[in-house]
N, C-alpha and C. Protein backbone atom coordinates (compact mmCIF):
# COMPACT_ATOMS: atom_id res chain seq x y z
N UNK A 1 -21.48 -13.49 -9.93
CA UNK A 1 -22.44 -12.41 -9.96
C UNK A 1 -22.08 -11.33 -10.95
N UNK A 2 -20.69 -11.35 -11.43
CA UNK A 2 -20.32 -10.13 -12.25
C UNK A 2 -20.07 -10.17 -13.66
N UNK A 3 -20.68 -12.03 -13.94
CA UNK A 3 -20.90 -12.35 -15.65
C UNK A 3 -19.41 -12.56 -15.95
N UNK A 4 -18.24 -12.35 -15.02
CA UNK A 4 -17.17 -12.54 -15.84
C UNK A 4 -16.63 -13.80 -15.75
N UNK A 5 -15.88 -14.19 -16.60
CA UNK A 5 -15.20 -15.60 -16.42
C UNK A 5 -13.72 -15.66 -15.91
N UNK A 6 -13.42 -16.79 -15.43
CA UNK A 6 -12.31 -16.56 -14.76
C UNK A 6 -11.76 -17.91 -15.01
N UNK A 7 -10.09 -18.30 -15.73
CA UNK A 7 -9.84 -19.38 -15.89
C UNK A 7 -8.75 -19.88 -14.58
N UNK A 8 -8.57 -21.14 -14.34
CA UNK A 8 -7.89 -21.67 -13.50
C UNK A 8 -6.94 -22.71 -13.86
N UNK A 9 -5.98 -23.03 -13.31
CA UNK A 9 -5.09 -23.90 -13.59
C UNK A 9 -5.70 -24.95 -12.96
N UNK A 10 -5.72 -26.33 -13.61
CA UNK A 10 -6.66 -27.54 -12.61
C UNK A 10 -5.31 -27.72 -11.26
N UNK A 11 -4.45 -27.81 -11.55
CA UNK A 11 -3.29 -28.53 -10.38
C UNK A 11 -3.05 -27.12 -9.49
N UNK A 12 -3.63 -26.04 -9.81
CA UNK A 12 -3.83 -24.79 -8.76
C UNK A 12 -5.13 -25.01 -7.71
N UNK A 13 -6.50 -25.76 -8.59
CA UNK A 13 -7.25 -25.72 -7.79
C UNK A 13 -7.17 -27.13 -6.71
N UNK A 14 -8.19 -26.09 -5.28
CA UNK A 14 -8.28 -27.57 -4.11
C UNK A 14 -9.41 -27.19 -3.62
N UNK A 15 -10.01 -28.19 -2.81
CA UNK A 15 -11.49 -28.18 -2.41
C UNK A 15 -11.19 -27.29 -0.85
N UNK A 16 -12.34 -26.51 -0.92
CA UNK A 16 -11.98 -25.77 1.05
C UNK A 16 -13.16 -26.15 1.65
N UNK A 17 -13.28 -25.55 2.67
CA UNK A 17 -14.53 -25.77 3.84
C UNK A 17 -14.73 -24.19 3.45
N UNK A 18 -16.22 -24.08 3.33
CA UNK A 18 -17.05 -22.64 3.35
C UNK A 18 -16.44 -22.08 4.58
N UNK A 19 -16.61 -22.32 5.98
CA UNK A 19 -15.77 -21.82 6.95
C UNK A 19 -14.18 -21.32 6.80
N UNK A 20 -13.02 -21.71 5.47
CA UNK A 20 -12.28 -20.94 5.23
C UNK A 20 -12.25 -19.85 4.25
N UNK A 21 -13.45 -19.23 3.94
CA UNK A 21 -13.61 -18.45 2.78
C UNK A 21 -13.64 -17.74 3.64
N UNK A 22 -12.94 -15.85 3.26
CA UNK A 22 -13.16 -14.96 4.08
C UNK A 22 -14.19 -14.03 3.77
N UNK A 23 -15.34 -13.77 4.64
CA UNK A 23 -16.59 -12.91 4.09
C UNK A 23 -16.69 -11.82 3.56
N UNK A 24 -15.10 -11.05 3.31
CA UNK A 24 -14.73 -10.12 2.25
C UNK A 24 -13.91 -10.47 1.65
N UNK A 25 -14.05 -11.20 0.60
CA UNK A 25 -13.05 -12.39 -0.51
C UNK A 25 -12.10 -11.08 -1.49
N UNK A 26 -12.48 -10.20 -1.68
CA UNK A 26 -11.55 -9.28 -2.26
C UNK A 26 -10.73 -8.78 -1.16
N UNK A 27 -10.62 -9.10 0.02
CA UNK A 27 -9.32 -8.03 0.28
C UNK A 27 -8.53 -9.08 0.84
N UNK A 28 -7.96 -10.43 0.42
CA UNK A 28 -6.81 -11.22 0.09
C UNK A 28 -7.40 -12.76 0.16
N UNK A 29 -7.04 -13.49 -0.95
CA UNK A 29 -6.81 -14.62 -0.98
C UNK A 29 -6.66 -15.85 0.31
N UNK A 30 -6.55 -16.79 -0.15
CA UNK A 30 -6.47 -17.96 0.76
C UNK A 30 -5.62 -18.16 1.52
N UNK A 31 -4.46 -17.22 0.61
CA UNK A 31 -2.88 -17.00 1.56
C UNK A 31 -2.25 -16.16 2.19
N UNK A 32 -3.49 -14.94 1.84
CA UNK A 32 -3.29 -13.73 2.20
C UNK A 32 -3.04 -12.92 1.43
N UNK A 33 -2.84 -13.21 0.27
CA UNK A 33 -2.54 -12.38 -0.89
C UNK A 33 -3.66 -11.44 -1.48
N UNK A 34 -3.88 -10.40 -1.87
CA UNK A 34 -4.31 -9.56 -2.23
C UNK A 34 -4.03 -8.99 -3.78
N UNK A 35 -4.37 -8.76 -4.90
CA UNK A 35 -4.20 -8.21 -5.91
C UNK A 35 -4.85 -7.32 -6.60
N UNK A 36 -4.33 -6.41 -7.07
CA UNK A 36 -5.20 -5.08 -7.65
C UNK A 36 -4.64 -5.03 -9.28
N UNK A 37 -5.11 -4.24 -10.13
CA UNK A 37 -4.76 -4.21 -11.58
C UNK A 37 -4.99 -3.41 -11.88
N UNK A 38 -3.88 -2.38 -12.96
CA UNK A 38 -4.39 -1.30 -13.54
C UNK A 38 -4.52 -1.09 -14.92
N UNK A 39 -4.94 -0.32 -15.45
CA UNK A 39 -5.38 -0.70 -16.87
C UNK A 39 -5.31 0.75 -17.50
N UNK A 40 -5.04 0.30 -18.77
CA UNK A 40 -4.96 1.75 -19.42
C UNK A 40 -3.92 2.79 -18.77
N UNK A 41 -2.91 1.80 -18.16
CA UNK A 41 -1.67 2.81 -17.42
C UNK A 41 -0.88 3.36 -17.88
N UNK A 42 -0.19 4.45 -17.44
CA UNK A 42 0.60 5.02 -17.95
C UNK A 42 2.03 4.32 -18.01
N UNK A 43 2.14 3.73 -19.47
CA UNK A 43 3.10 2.57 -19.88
C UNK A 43 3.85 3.19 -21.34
N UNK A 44 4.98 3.42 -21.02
CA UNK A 44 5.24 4.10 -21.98
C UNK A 44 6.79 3.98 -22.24
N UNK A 45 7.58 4.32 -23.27
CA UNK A 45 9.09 3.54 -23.72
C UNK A 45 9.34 5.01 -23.37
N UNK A 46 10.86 4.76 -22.60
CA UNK A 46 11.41 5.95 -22.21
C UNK A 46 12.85 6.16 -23.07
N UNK A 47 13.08 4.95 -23.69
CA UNK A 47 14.25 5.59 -24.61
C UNK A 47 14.67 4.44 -25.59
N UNK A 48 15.49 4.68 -26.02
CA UNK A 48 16.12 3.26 -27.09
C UNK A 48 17.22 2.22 -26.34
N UNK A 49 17.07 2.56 -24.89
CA UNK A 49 17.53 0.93 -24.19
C UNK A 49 16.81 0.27 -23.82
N UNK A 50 15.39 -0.21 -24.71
CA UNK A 50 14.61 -0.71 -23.83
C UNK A 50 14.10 -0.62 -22.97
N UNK A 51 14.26 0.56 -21.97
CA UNK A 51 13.51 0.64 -21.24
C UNK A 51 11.83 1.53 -20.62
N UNK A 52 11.20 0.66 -20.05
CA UNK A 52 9.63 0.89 -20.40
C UNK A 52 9.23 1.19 -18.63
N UNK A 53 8.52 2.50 -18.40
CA UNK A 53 8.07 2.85 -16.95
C UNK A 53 6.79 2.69 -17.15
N UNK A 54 6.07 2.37 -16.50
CA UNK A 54 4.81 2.12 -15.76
C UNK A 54 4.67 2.50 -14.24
N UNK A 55 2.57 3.06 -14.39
CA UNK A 55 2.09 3.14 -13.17
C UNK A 55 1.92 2.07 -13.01
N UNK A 56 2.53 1.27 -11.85
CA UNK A 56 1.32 -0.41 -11.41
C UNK A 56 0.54 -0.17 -10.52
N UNK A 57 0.57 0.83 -10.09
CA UNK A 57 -0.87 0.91 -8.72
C UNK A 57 -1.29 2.61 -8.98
N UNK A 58 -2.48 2.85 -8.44
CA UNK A 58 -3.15 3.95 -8.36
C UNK A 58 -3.82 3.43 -6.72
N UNK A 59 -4.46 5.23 -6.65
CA UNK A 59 -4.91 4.92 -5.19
C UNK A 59 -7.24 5.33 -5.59
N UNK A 60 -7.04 4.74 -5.99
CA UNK A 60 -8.35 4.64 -6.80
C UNK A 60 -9.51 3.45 -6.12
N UNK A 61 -10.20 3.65 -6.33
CA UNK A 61 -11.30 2.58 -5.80
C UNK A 61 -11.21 1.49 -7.38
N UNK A 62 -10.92 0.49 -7.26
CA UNK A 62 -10.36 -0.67 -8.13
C UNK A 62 -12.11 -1.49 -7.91
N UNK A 63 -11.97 -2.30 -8.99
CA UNK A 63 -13.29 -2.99 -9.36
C UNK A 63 -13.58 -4.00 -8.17
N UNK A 64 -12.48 -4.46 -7.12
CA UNK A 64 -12.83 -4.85 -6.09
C UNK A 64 -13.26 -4.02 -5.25
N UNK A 65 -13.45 -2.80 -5.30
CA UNK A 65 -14.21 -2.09 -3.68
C UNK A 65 -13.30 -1.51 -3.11
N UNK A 66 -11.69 -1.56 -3.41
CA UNK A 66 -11.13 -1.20 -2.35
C UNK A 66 -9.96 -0.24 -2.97
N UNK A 67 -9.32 0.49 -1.89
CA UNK A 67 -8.46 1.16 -2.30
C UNK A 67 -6.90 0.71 -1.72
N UNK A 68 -5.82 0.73 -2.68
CA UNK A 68 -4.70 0.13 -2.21
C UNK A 68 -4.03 2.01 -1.36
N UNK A 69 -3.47 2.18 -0.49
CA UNK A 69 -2.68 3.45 0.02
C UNK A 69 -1.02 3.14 -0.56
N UNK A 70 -0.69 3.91 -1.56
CA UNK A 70 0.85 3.73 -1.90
C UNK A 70 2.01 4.52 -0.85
N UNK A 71 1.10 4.51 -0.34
CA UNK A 71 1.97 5.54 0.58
C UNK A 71 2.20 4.39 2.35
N UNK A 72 1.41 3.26 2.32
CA UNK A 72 1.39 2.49 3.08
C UNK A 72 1.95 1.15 2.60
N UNK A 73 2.49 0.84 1.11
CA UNK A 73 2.82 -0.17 0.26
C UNK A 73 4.39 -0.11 0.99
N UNK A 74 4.68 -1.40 1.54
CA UNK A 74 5.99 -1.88 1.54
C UNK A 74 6.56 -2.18 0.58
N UNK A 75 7.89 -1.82 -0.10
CA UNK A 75 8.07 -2.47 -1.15
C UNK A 75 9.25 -2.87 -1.03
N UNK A 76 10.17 -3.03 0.36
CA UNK A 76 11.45 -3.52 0.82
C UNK A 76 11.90 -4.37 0.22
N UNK A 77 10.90 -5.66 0.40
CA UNK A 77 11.10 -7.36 0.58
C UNK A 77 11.10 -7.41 -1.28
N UNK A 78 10.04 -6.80 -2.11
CA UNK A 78 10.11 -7.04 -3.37
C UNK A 78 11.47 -6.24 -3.92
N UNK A 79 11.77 -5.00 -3.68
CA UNK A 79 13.19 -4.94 -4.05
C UNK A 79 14.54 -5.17 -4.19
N UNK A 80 14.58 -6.56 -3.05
CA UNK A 80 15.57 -7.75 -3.06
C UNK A 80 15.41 -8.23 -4.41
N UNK A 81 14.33 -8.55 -4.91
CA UNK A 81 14.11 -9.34 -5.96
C UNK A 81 12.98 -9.01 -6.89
N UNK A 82 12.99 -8.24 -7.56
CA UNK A 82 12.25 -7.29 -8.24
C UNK A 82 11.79 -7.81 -9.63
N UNK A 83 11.64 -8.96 -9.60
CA UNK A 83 10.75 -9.54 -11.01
C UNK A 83 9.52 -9.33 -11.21
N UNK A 84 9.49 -9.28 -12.54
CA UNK A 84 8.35 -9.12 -12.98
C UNK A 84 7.37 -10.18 -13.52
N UNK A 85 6.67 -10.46 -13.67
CA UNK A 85 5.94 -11.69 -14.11
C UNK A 85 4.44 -11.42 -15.03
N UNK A 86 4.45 -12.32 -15.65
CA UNK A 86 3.37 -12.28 -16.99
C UNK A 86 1.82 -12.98 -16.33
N UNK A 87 0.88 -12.04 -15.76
CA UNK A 87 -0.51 -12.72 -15.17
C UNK A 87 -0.10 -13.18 -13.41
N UNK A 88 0.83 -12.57 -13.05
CA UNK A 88 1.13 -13.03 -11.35
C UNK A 88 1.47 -14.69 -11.78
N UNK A 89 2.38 -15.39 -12.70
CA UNK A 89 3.04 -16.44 -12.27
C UNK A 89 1.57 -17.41 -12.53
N UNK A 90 0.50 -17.39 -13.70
CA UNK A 90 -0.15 -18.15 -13.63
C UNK A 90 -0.33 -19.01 -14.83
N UNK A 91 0.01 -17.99 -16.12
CA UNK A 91 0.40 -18.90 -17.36
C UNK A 91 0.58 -20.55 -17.13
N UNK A 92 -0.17 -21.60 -17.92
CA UNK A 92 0.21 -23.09 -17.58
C UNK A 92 1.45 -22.63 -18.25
N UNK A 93 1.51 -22.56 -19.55
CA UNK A 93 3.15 -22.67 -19.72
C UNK A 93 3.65 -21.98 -19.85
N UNK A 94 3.87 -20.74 -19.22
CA UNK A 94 4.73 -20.07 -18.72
C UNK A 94 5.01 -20.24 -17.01
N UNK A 95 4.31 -20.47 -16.15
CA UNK A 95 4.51 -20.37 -15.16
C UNK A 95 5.18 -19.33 -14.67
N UNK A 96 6.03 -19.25 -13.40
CA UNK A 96 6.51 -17.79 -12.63
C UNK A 96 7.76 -17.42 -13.33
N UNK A 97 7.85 -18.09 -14.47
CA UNK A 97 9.05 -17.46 -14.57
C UNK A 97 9.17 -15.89 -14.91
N UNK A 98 10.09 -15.20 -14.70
CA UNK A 98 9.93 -13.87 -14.66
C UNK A 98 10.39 -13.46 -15.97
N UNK A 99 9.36 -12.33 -16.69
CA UNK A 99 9.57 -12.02 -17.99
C UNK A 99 10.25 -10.49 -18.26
N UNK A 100 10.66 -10.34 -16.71
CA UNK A 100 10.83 -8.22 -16.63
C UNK A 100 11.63 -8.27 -15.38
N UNK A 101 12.20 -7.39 -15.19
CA UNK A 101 12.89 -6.86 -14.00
C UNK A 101 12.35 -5.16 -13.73
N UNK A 102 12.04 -5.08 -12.51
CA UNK A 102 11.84 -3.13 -11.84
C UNK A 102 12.95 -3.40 -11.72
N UNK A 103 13.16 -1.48 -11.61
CA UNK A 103 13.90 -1.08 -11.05
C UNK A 103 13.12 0.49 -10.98
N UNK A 104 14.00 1.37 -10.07
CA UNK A 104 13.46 3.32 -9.83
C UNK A 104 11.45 2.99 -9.19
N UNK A 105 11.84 2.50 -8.45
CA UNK A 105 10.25 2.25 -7.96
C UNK A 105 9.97 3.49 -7.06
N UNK A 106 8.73 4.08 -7.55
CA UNK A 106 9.20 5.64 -6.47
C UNK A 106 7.62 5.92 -6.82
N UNK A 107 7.42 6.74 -6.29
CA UNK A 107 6.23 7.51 -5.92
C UNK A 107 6.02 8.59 -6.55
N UNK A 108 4.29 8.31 -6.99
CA UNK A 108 3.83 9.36 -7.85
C UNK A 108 2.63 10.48 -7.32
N UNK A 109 1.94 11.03 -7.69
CA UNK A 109 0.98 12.10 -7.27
C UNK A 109 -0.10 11.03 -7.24
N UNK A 110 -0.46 9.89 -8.05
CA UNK A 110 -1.62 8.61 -7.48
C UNK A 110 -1.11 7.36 -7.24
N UNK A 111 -0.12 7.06 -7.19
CA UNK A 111 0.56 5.92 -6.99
C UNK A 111 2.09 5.72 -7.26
N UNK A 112 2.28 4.77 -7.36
CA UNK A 112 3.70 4.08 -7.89
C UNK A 112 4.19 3.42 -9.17
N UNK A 113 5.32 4.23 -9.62
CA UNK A 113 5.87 3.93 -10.95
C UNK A 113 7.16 3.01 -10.37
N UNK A 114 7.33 2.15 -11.79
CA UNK A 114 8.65 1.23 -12.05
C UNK A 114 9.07 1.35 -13.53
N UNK A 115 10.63 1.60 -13.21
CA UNK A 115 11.15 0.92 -14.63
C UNK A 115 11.06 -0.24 -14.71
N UNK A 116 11.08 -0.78 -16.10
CA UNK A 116 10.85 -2.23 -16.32
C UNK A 116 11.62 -2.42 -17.47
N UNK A 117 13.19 -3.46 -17.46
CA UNK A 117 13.32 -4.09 -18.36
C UNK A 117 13.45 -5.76 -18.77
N UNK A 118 13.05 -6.03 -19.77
CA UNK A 118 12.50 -7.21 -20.23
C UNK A 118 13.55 -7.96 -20.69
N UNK A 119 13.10 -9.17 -19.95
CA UNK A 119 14.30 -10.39 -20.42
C UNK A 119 14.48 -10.49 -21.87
N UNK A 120 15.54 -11.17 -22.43
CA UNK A 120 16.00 -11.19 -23.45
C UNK A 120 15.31 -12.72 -24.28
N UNK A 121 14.55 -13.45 -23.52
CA UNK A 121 14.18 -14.77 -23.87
C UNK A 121 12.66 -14.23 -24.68
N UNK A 122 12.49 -15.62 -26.14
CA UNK A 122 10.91 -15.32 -27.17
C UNK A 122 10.13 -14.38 -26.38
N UNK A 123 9.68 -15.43 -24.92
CA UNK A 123 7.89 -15.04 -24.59
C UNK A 123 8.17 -13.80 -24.27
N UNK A 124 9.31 -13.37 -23.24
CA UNK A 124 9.12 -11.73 -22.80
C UNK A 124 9.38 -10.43 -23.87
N UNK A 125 10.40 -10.95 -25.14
CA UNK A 125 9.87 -10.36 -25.76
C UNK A 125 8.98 -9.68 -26.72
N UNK A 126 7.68 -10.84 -27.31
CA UNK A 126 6.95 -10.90 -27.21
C UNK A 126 5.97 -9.83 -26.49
N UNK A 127 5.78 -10.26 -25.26
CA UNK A 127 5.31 -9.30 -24.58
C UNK A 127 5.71 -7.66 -24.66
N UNK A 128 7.14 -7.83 -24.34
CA UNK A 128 7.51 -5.89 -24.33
C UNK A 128 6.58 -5.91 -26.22
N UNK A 129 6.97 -6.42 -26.91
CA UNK A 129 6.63 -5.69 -28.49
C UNK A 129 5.10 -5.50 -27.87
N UNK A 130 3.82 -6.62 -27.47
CA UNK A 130 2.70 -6.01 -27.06
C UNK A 130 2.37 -5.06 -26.42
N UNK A 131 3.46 -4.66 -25.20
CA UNK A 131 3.25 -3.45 -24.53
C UNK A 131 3.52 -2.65 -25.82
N UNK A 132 4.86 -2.19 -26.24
CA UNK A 132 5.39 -1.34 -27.18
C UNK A 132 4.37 -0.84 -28.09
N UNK A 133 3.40 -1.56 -28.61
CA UNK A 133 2.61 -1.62 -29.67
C UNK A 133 0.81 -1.60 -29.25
N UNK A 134 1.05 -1.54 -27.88
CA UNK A 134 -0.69 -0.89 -27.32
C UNK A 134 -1.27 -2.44 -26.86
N UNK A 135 -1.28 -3.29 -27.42
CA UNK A 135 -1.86 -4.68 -27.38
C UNK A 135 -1.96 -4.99 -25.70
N UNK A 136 -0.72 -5.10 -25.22
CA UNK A 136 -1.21 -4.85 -23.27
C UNK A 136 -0.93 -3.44 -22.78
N UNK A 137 -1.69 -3.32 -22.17
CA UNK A 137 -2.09 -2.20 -21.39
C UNK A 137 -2.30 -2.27 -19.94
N UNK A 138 -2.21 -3.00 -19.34
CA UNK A 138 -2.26 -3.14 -17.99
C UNK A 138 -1.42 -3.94 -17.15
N UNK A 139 -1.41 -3.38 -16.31
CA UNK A 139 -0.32 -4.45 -15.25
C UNK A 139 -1.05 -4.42 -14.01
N UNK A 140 -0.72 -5.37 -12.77
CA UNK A 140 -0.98 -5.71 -11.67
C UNK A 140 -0.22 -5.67 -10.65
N UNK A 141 -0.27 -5.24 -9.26
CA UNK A 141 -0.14 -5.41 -8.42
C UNK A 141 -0.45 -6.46 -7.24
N UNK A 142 0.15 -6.99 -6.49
CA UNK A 142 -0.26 -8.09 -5.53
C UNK A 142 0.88 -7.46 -4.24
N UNK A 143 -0.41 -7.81 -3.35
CA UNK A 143 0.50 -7.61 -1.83
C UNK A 143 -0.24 -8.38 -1.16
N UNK A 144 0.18 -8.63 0.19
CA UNK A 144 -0.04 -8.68 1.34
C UNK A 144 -0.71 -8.12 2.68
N UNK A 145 -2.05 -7.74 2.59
CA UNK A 145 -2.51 -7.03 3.60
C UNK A 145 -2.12 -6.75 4.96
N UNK A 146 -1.99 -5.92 5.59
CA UNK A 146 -1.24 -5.69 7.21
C UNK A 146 -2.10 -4.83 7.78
N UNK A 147 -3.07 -3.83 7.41
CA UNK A 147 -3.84 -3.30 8.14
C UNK A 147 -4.67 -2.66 6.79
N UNK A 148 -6.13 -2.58 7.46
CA UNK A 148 -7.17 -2.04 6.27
C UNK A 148 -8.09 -0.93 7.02
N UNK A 149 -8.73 -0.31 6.78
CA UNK A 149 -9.27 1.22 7.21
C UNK A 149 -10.74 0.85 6.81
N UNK A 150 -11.56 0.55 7.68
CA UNK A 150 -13.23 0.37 6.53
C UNK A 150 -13.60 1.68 7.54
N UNK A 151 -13.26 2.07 7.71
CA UNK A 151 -14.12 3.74 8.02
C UNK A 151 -14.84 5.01 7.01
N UNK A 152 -14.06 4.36 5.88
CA UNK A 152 -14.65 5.06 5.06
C UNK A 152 -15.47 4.95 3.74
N UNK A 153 -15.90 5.65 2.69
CA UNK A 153 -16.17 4.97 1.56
C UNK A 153 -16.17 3.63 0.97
N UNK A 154 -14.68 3.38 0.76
CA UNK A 154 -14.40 2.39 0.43
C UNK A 154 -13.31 1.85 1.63
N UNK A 155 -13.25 0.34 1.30
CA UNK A 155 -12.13 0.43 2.34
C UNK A 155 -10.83 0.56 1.88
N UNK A 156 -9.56 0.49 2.89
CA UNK A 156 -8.28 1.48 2.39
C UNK A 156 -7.54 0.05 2.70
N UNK A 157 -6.54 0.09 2.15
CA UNK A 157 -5.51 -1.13 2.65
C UNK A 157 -4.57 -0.17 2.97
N UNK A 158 -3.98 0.61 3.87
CA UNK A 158 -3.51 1.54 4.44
C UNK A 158 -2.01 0.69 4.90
N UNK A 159 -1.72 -0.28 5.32
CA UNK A 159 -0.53 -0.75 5.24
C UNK A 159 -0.55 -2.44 4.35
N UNK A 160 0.51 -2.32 3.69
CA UNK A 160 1.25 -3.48 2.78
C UNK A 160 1.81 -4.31 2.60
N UNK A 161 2.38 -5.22 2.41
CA UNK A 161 3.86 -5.38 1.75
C UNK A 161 3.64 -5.72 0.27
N UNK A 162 4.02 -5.12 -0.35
CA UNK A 162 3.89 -5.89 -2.08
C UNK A 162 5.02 -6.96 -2.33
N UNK A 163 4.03 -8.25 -3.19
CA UNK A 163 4.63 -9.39 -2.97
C UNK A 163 4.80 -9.33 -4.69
N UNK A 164 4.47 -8.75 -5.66
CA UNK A 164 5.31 -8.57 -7.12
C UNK A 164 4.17 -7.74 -8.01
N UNK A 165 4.69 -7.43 -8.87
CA UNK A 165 3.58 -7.16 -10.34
C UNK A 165 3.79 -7.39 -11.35
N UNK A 166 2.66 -7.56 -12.37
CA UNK A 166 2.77 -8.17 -13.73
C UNK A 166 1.98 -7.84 -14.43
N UNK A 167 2.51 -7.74 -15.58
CA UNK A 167 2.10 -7.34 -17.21
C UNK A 167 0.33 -8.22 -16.98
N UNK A 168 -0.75 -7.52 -17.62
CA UNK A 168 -2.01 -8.85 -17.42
C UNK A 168 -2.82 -7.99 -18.73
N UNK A 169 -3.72 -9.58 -19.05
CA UNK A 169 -4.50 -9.11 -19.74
C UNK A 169 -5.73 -8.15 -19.59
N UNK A 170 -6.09 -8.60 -18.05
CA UNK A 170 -7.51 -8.41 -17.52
C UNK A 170 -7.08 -7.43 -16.59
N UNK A 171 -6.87 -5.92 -15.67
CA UNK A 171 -7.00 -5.72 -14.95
C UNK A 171 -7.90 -5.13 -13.59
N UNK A 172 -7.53 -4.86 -12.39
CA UNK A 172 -9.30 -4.33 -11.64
C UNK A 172 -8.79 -2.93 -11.32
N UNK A 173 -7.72 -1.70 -11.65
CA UNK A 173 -7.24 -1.01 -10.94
C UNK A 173 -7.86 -0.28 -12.40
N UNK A 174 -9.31 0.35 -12.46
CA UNK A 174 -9.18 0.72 -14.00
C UNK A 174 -9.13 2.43 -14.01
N UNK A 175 -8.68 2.80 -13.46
CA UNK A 175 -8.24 4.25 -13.08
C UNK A 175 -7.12 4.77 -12.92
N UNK A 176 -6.00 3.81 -13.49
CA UNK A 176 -4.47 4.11 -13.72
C UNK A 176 -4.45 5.44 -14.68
């Protein structure tokens, strides 16, 4: 309905029963997963070690309808293991491998910032020079829904867990 295109990995896709589609398909996936995107974020080189901070979430009404609460975002379980990934791990050939590491994940006046530094391997750097140089501009968020708020406007995903974020071409969070 929204004219946009959307590519898929064939060995990602599988056939479902209409009865497992959920009748609000934006507020998580088949697995429960949920993802938001921000764009035009505040992405910016903080010094000559490489290292690059970004907003990945805002608390904004995102092109899905909904609003993520950063203030309800778990981010425990992802700070064990704090990779970063190029499109959420969907690249055919790149796959999940991780092209960034967070770190200083903390809280802002609309959301949540991370440092981010970038593996030392071609594709990720690559990428940091596109960030570096304006070419990407957005990154993503993905969590886990645990409780949602439709009482209001929009609805709220008011509790979390965030399951990673990544550098993307396309994002829905366009109010970073």
């Amino acid at each position: 309905g929204t004219g946009d295109t959307v590519f898929h990995r064939p060995d990602e896709l599988r056939q479902i029963n209409k009865s497992d589609v959920p009748e609000d398909r934006s507020e998580r996936d088949l697995e429960g997963r949920s993802y938001r995107s921000v764009t035009e974020a505040d992405i910016r080189q903080s010094g000559e070690d490489g290292l690059v901070t970004v907003q990945f979430m805002t608390e904004q009404v995102a092109r899905d309808g909904m609003v993520l609460d950063a203030d309800g975002l778990n981010t425990r379980a992802f700070e064990k293991n704090p990779v970063v990934l190029w499109s959420h791990g969907t690249d055919p050939r790149r796959g999940d491998e991780p092209i960034a590491k967070a770190s200083n994940i903390r809280r802002n006046g609309d959301g949540m910032l991370a440092d981010v530094t970038f593996a030392e391997d071609e594709f990720a750097q690559r990428i940091r020079e596109k960030v570096e140089n304006g070419f990407v501009n957005a990154v993503s968020v993905g969590w886990r829904t645990e409780d949602i708020d439709r009482s209001g406007d929009a609805p709220t995903v008011t509790r979390s867990d965030m399951t990673d974020f990544s550098f993307v071409a396309v994002p829905a969070d366009t109010e970073a």
